[in-house]
């Protein structure tokens, strides 16, 4: 499956990595092959970054999480079952790390906000108040409960199957499908009042 | 006309993708993060290389050490194998004595080696014949 893999030089993206190629890379990494590790970084940096960024909403934090996740994956690569797809295992590290950092940041922010007595939650009202369509869609996504949002991001945005997303989120595939169902209903409800988020809306084709 | 839920889901998916396409890292970010990751991974990769080398040596040693011991024993057997000295061959007193002890050199030659040729006859006559 092609997850829109990133390139090291920022130019053309490298070819998608098959499970066989991944297995070869991981076997070589187990013996300390730096070139193989670099290949793995090139292959999964973009998807790892996107996932971290979507959880955290902050580029610098996403970079830090990505770096930590790759190093953690390298340290625990012996625990990875060679022959299985690497991406769900790797993204689980990314997601756990990102959620942990976000929790820490949220606690810090809540402490600061409680001092100012401000309500930090965006809520549906804010969603409909957003001026631009993209902002409204992003806000609608952000307003979803954590697990539903993660399921949407992994399945709808990264193109994973429910089983793969379940592996990342440590949930059964059926639960992921149920989360997706709920998320879609909520997104439909929130976005229904306006139609400007639809493709071609401004051209009058919607 | 009301849209079917599946079509609406697809429209929402497209909207989500369009709204989230700014999540990709730019080229500069990729290069920077990549360099940081590879630099920090250096020590761990070196540790793994050393570990792998040690494991390979250990695996090799499992058969090379017994093989080397076996080869040494075989070599020692052939090199140190007692040989009957040829007639008229010059031997050191120590070799003559040892040869006498293990029975490949005549007893009088061994005794000569131990006590000297002058006393050899006396030694054989007095000491050995007493028993």
Short mmCIF file of C-alpha atoms in Angstrom, two decimals:
data_model
loop_
_atom_site.label_atom_id
_atom_site.label_comp_id
_atom_site.label_asym_id
_atom_site.label_seq_id
_atom_site.Cartn_x
_atom_site.Cartn_y
_atom_site.Cartn_z
CA UNK A 1 0.00 0.00 0.00
CA UNK A 2 1.28 3.46 -0.84
CA UNK A 3 1.04 5.85 2.09
CA UNK A 4 2.45 8.82 0.21
CA UNK A 5 5.96 8.23 1.44
CA UNK A 6 8.30 11.15 1.86
CA UNK A 7 11.68 11.74 0.29
CA UNK A 8 14.94 12.46 2.03
CA UNK A 9 15.93 15.26 -0.26
CA UNK A 10 12.51 16.77 -0.44
CA UNK A 11 12.36 15.96 -4.14
CA UNK A 12 10.63 12.99 -5.66
CA UNK A 13 9.15 10.49 -3.21
CA UNK A 14 10.88 7.08 -3.05
CA UNK A 15 9.09 4.04 -4.38
CA UNK A 16 6.65 2.44 -1.89
CA UNK A 17 8.29 -0.17 0.31
CA UNK A 18 6.91 -3.67 0.02
CA UNK A 19 6.78 -6.01 3.01
CA UNK A 20 9.63 -8.03 1.47
CA UNK A 21 11.80 -4.93 1.10
CA UNK A 22 10.87 -3.87 4.62
CA UNK A 23 11.83 -7.28 5.95
CA UNK A 24 15.20 -7.02 4.26
CA UNK A 25 15.74 -3.50 5.67
CA UNK A 26 14.80 -4.62 9.18
CA UNK A 27 17.05 -7.70 9.07
CA UNK A 28 19.93 -5.40 8.10
CA UNK A 29 19.03 -2.86 10.79
CA UNK A 30 19.19 -5.66 13.36
CA UNK A 31 22.88 -5.99 12.47
CA UNK A 32 23.45 -2.22 12.71
CA UNK A 33 23.32 -1.36 9.00
CA UNK A 34 23.07 2.46 8.90
CA UNK A 35 22.11 2.52 5.23
CA UNK A 36 19.13 0.26 5.88
CA UNK A 37 17.99 2.42 8.78
CA UNK A 38 18.28 5.48 6.60
CA UNK A 39 16.12 3.72 4.00
CA UNK A 40 13.46 3.04 6.60
CA UNK A 41 13.55 6.67 7.77
CA UNK A 42 13.14 7.89 4.19
CA UNK A 43 10.23 5.55 3.62
CA UNK A 44 8.19 6.41 6.73
CA UNK A 45 9.23 9.90 7.71
CA UNK A 46 6.40 11.67 5.88
CA UNK A 47 3.59 9.47 7.15
CA UNK A 48 5.03 9.54 10.67
CA UNK A 49 5.29 13.31 10.56
CA UNK A 50 1.75 13.76 9.27
CA UNK A 51 0.38 11.49 11.97
CA UNK A 52 2.28 13.27 14.75
CA UNK A 53 1.34 16.66 13.38
CA UNK A 54 -2.35 15.78 13.22
CA UNK A 55 -2.31 14.69 16.85
CA UNK A 56 -0.30 17.64 18.10
CA UNK A 57 -1.12 20.43 15.64
CA UNK A 58 2.37 21.80 16.10
CA UNK A 59 5.25 21.29 13.66
CA UNK A 60 8.16 21.48 16.06
CA UNK A 61 6.48 19.02 18.46
CA UNK A 62 5.73 16.73 15.50
CA UNK A 63 9.43 16.77 14.53
CA UNK A 64 10.45 15.89 18.09
CA UNK A 65 7.91 13.08 18.27
CA UNK A 66 9.01 11.70 14.92
CA UNK A 67 12.64 11.71 15.97
CA UNK A 68 11.84 10.01 19.30
CA UNK A 69 9.64 7.47 17.55
CA UNK A 70 12.34 6.44 15.08
CA UNK A 71 14.93 6.12 17.84
CA UNK A 72 12.51 4.16 20.01
CA UNK A 73 11.69 1.90 17.07
CA UNK A 74 15.41 1.30 16.52
CA UNK A 75 16.02 0.48 20.19
CA UNK A 76 13.11 -1.98 20.26
CA UNK A 77 13.42 -3.36 16.76
CA UNK A 78 14.15 -6.82 18.22
CA UNK A 79 10.56 -6.86 19.51
CA UNK A 80 9.18 -6.28 16.01
CA UNK A 81 7.93 -9.43 14.35
CA UNK A 82 9.93 -9.55 11.12
CA UNK A 83 7.70 -10.28 8.14
CA UNK A 84 4.76 -8.22 9.37
CA UNK A 85 4.07 -4.71 8.00
CA UNK A 86 6.27 -2.20 9.78
CA UNK A 87 4.06 0.88 9.41
CA UNK A 88 1.26 0.02 11.91
CA UNK A 89 3.89 -0.94 14.50
CA UNK A 90 5.80 2.27 13.88
CA UNK A 91 2.72 4.49 13.87
CA UNK A 92 1.65 2.99 17.19
CA UNK A 93 4.89 4.33 18.64
CA UNK A 94 4.28 7.71 16.97
CA UNK A 95 0.69 7.93 18.19
CA UNK A 96 1.47 6.86 21.76
CA UNK A 97 4.35 9.30 21.94
CA UNK A 98 2.30 12.14 20.43
CA UNK A 99 -0.65 11.49 22.74
CA UNK A 100 1.62 11.42 25.74
CA UNK A 101 3.18 14.76 24.79
CA UNK A 102 -0.18 16.26 23.97
CA UNK A 103 -1.54 15.15 27.34
CA UNK A 104 1.39 16.81 29.03
CA UNK A 105 0.92 20.01 27.00
CA UNK A 106 -2.85 19.98 27.63
CA UNK A 107 -2.35 19.67 31.37
CA UNK A 108 0.09 22.56 31.28
CA UNK A 109 -2.31 24.64 29.15
CA UNK A 110 -5.25 23.78 31.42
CA UNK A 111 -3.28 24.96 34.42
CA UNK A 112 -2.50 28.21 32.66
CA UNK A 113 -6.10 28.66 31.43
CA UNK A 114 -7.59 27.90 34.82
CA UNK A 115 -5.61 30.82 36.10
CA UNK A 116 -7.23 32.98 33.39
CA UNK A 117 -10.68 31.30 33.74
CA UNK A 118 -11.04 30.68 29.96
CA UNK A 119 -12.90 27.74 28.36
CA UNK A 120 -10.41 25.98 26.04
CA UNK A 121 -12.83 23.61 24.22
CA UNK A 122 -13.66 24.60 20.61
CA UNK A 123 -17.21 23.12 20.58
CA UNK A 124 -19.60 22.92 17.60
CA UNK A 125 -20.41 26.61 17.79
CA UNK A 126 -16.84 27.53 17.00
CA UNK A 127 -16.84 24.99 14.18
CA UNK A 128 -19.65 26.77 12.34
CA UNK A 129 -18.20 30.16 13.08
CA UNK A 130 -14.94 29.39 11.29
CA UNK A 131 -14.64 31.65 8.30
CA UNK A 132 -13.08 29.37 5.68
CA UNK A 133 -14.35 25.97 4.59
CA UNK A 134 -11.02 24.17 5.19
CA UNK A 135 -10.87 25.63 8.67
CA UNK A 136 -14.39 24.41 9.36
CA UNK A 137 -13.54 20.88 8.24
CA UNK A 138 -10.37 20.89 10.35
CA UNK A 139 -12.31 22.20 13.33
CA UNK A 140 -15.00 19.56 12.85
CA UNK A 141 -12.29 16.90 12.84
CA UNK A 142 -10.62 18.42 15.89
CA UNK A 143 -13.93 18.43 17.76
CA UNK A 144 -14.29 14.64 17.42
CA UNK A 145 -13.43 12.46 20.42
CA UNK A 146 -9.81 11.35 20.42
CA UNK A 147 -10.24 7.76 19.22
CA UNK A 148 -12.75 8.68 16.52
CA UNK A 149 -10.43 11.36 15.22
CA UNK A 150 -7.50 8.95 15.16
CA UNK A 151 -9.58 6.36 13.31
CA UNK A 152 -10.61 8.96 10.72
CA UNK A 153 -7.05 10.15 10.27
CA UNK A 154 -5.59 6.68 9.81
CA UNK A 155 -8.33 5.25 7.60
CA UNK A 156 -9.66 8.23 5.66
CA UNK A 157 -6.49 10.29 5.39
CA UNK A 158 -3.72 7.67 5.37
CA UNK A 159 -5.69 5.01 3.54
CA UNK A 160 -5.15 2.26 6.10
CA UNK A 161 -7.54 -0.64 6.52
CA UNK A 162 -9.57 -0.94 9.73
CA UNK A 163 -7.31 -3.81 10.80
CA UNK A 164 -4.15 -1.77 10.28
CA UNK A 165 -5.64 1.22 12.07
CA UNK A 166 -6.71 -1.13 14.84
CA UNK A 167 -3.14 -2.31 15.19
CA UNK A 168 -1.97 1.29 15.56
CA UNK A 169 -4.70 2.17 18.06
CA UNK A 170 -4.53 -1.21 19.82
CA UNK A 171 -8.21 -1.83 19.10
CA UNK A 172 -10.08 -4.59 17.27
CA UNK A 173 -10.88 -3.85 13.62
CA UNK A 174 -14.61 -3.94 14.43
CA UNK A 175 -14.20 -1.21 17.03
CA UNK A 176 -12.35 0.92 14.50
CA UNK A 177 -15.22 0.49 12.01
CA UNK A 178 -17.71 1.49 14.72
CA UNK A 179 -15.60 4.56 15.61
CA UNK A 180 -15.51 5.50 11.93
CA UNK A 181 -19.27 5.14 11.64
CA UNK A 182 -19.82 7.43 14.61
CA UNK A 183 -17.24 9.93 13.39
CA UNK A 184 -18.83 10.12 9.94
CA UNK A 185 -22.24 10.73 11.48
CA UNK A 186 -20.87 13.50 13.65
CA UNK A 187 -18.97 15.09 10.76
CA UNK A 188 -22.08 14.92 8.60
CA UNK A 189 -24.14 16.62 11.29
CA UNK A 190 -21.59 19.35 11.94
CA UNK A 191 -20.83 20.06 8.29
CA UNK A 192 -24.38 19.68 6.93
CA UNK A 193 -25.57 23.26 7.58
CA UNK A 194 -23.04 24.67 5.12
CA UNK A 195 -22.01 23.20 1.78
CA UNK A 196 -18.97 25.32 1.03
CA UNK A 197 -16.59 22.55 2.12
CA UNK A 198 -17.60 20.43 -0.87
CA UNK A 199 -15.22 20.17 -3.80
CA UNK A 200 -16.10 22.60 -6.56
CA UNK A 201 -18.46 24.58 -4.35
CA UNK A 202 -17.01 27.89 -5.42
CA UNK A 203 -17.32 26.91 -9.07
CA UNK A 204 -21.01 26.33 -8.45
CA UNK A 205 -20.89 22.64 -9.30
CA UNK A 206 -21.98 21.36 -5.89
CA UNK B 1 -32.49 15.50 -4.44
CA UNK B 2 -31.08 14.10 -1.17
CA UNK B 3 -27.59 12.68 -1.34
CA UNK B 4 -26.96 9.05 -0.34
CA UNK B 5 -24.92 8.67 2.90
CA UNK B 6 -22.10 6.83 1.04
CA UNK B 7 -21.75 9.73 -1.40
CA UNK B 8 -21.81 12.17 1.46
CA UNK B 9 -19.09 10.15 3.23
CA UNK B 10 -16.94 10.33 0.11
CA UNK B 11 -17.50 14.07 -0.10
CA UNK B 12 -16.52 14.45 3.54
CA UNK B 13 -13.43 12.30 2.97
CA UNK B 14 -12.41 14.53 0.06
CA UNK B 15 -12.99 17.60 2.20
CA UNK B 16 -10.91 16.11 5.02
CA UNK B 17 -8.08 15.32 2.61
CA UNK B 18 -8.13 18.79 1.13
CA UNK B 19 -8.22 20.38 4.56
CA UNK B 20 -5.36 18.22 5.85
CA UNK B 21 -2.96 18.37 2.92
CA UNK B 22 -0.85 20.94 4.76
CA UNK B 23 0.29 18.24 7.20
CA UNK B 24 3.17 17.08 4.97
CA UNK B 25 6.66 18.15 6.01
CA UNK B 26 8.40 20.48 3.56
CA UNK B 27 11.77 19.60 2.01
CA UNK B 28 13.78 21.57 4.57
CA UNK B 29 11.97 19.90 7.46
CA UNK B 30 12.56 16.47 5.96
CA UNK B 31 16.26 17.08 5.57
CA UNK B 32 16.63 18.55 9.04
CA UNK B 33 14.66 15.80 10.80
CA UNK B 34 16.35 13.08 8.79
CA UNK B 35 19.81 14.38 9.70
CA UNK B 36 18.87 14.59 13.38
CA UNK B 37 17.43 11.08 13.44
CA UNK B 38 20.42 9.53 11.68
CA UNK B 39 22.90 11.37 13.92
CA UNK B 40 21.14 10.22 17.07
CA UNK B 41 20.78 6.67 15.81
CA UNK B 42 24.57 6.38 15.35
CA UNK B 43 25.49 4.99 18.79
CA UNK B 44 22.65 2.45 18.76
CA UNK B 45 23.60 1.27 15.26
CA UNK B 46 27.26 0.97 16.31
CA UNK B 47 26.20 -1.06 19.37
CA UNK B 48 24.19 -3.35 17.12
CA UNK B 49 27.13 -3.77 14.73
CA UNK B 50 29.43 -4.75 17.62
CA UNK B 51 26.80 -7.10 19.01
CA UNK B 52 26.32 -8.66 15.62
CA UNK B 53 30.08 -9.09 15.17
CA UNK B 54 30.39 -10.70 18.59
CA UNK B 55 27.52 -13.05 17.79
CA UNK B 56 29.13 -14.00 14.48
CA UNK B 57 32.45 -14.68 16.19
CA UNK B 58 30.72 -16.75 18.84
CA UNK B 59 28.86 -18.71 16.20
CA UNK B 60 32.11 -19.29 14.31
CA UNK B 61 33.93 -20.21 17.53
CA UNK B 62 31.38 -22.95 18.20
CA UNK B 63 32.93 -25.05 15.48
CA UNK B 64 36.37 -23.48 14.98
CA UNK B 65 37.56 -24.00 18.57
CA UNK B 66 36.72 -27.73 18.73
CA UNK B 67 38.15 -28.11 15.22
CA UNK B 68 41.35 -26.34 16.24
CA UNK B 69 41.68 -28.49 19.35
CA UNK B 70 41.15 -31.63 17.30
CA UNK B 71 43.73 -30.48 14.75
CA UNK B 72 46.21 -29.69 17.53
CA UNK B 73 45.75 -33.14 19.02
CA UNK B 74 46.25 -34.83 15.68
CA UNK B 75 49.34 -32.73 15.02
CA UNK B 76 50.70 -33.44 18.48
CA UNK B 77 50.17 -37.15 17.93
CA UNK B 78 52.15 -37.17 14.71
CA UNK B 79 54.91 -34.84 15.89
CA UNK B 80 55.43 -36.41 19.29
CA UNK B 81 54.90 -40.00 18.24
CA UNK B 82 57.73 -42.15 19.69
CA UNK B 83 59.97 -43.39 16.91
CA UNK B 84 62.44 -46.21 17.11
CA UNK B 85 65.87 -44.68 16.50
CA UNK B 86 67.69 -45.93 13.46
CA UNK B 87 70.85 -47.96 14.03
CA UNK B 88 73.86 -45.76 14.52
CA UNK B 89 71.69 -42.67 15.05
CA UNK B 90 73.17 -40.08 17.43
CA UNK B 91 70.75 -39.44 20.31
CA UNK B 92 71.00 -37.09 23.23
CA UNK B 93 71.34 -38.69 26.70
CA UNK B 94 67.83 -37.47 27.59
CA UNK B 95 66.31 -39.04 24.47
CA UNK B 96 68.16 -42.28 25.15
CA UNK B 97 66.95 -42.36 28.72
CA UNK B 98 63.32 -41.65 27.72
CA UNK B 99 63.62 -44.23 24.97
CA UNK B 100 64.75 -46.78 27.52
CA UNK B 101 61.87 -45.94 29.83
CA UNK B 102 59.28 -46.52 27.11
CA UNK B 103 61.11 -49.52 25.75
CA UNK B 104 62.28 -48.45 22.33
CA UNK B 105 65.94 -48.15 23.20
CA UNK B 106 67.97 -51.06 24.60
CA UNK B 107 68.30 -50.94 28.40
CA UNK B 108 72.07 -50.63 28.45
CA UNK B 109 72.02 -47.60 26.17
CA UNK B 110 69.41 -45.96 28.42
CA UNK B 111 71.48 -46.70 31.52
CA UNK B 112 74.57 -45.38 29.82
CA UNK B 113 72.62 -42.20 29.12
CA UNK B 114 71.55 -41.93 32.74
CA UNK B 115 74.76 -42.70 34.57
CA UNK B 116 77.47 -42.36 31.96
CA UNK B 117 79.06 -45.03 29.77
CA UNK B 118 81.83 -45.89 32.27
CA UNK B 119 79.45 -46.71 35.07
CA UNK B 120 76.75 -48.30 32.88
CA UNK B 121 78.15 -51.82 33.05
CA UNK B 122 78.71 -51.51 36.79
CA UNK B 123 75.15 -50.14 37.31
CA UNK B 124 73.59 -53.00 35.35
CA UNK B 125 75.68 -55.59 37.13
CA UNK B 126 75.34 -54.25 40.66
CA UNK B 127 71.99 -52.57 40.90
CA UNK B 128 69.72 -54.16 38.31
CA UNK B 129 70.95 -57.76 38.70
CA UNK B 130 70.47 -57.56 42.51
CA UNK B 131 66.75 -57.48 41.94
#
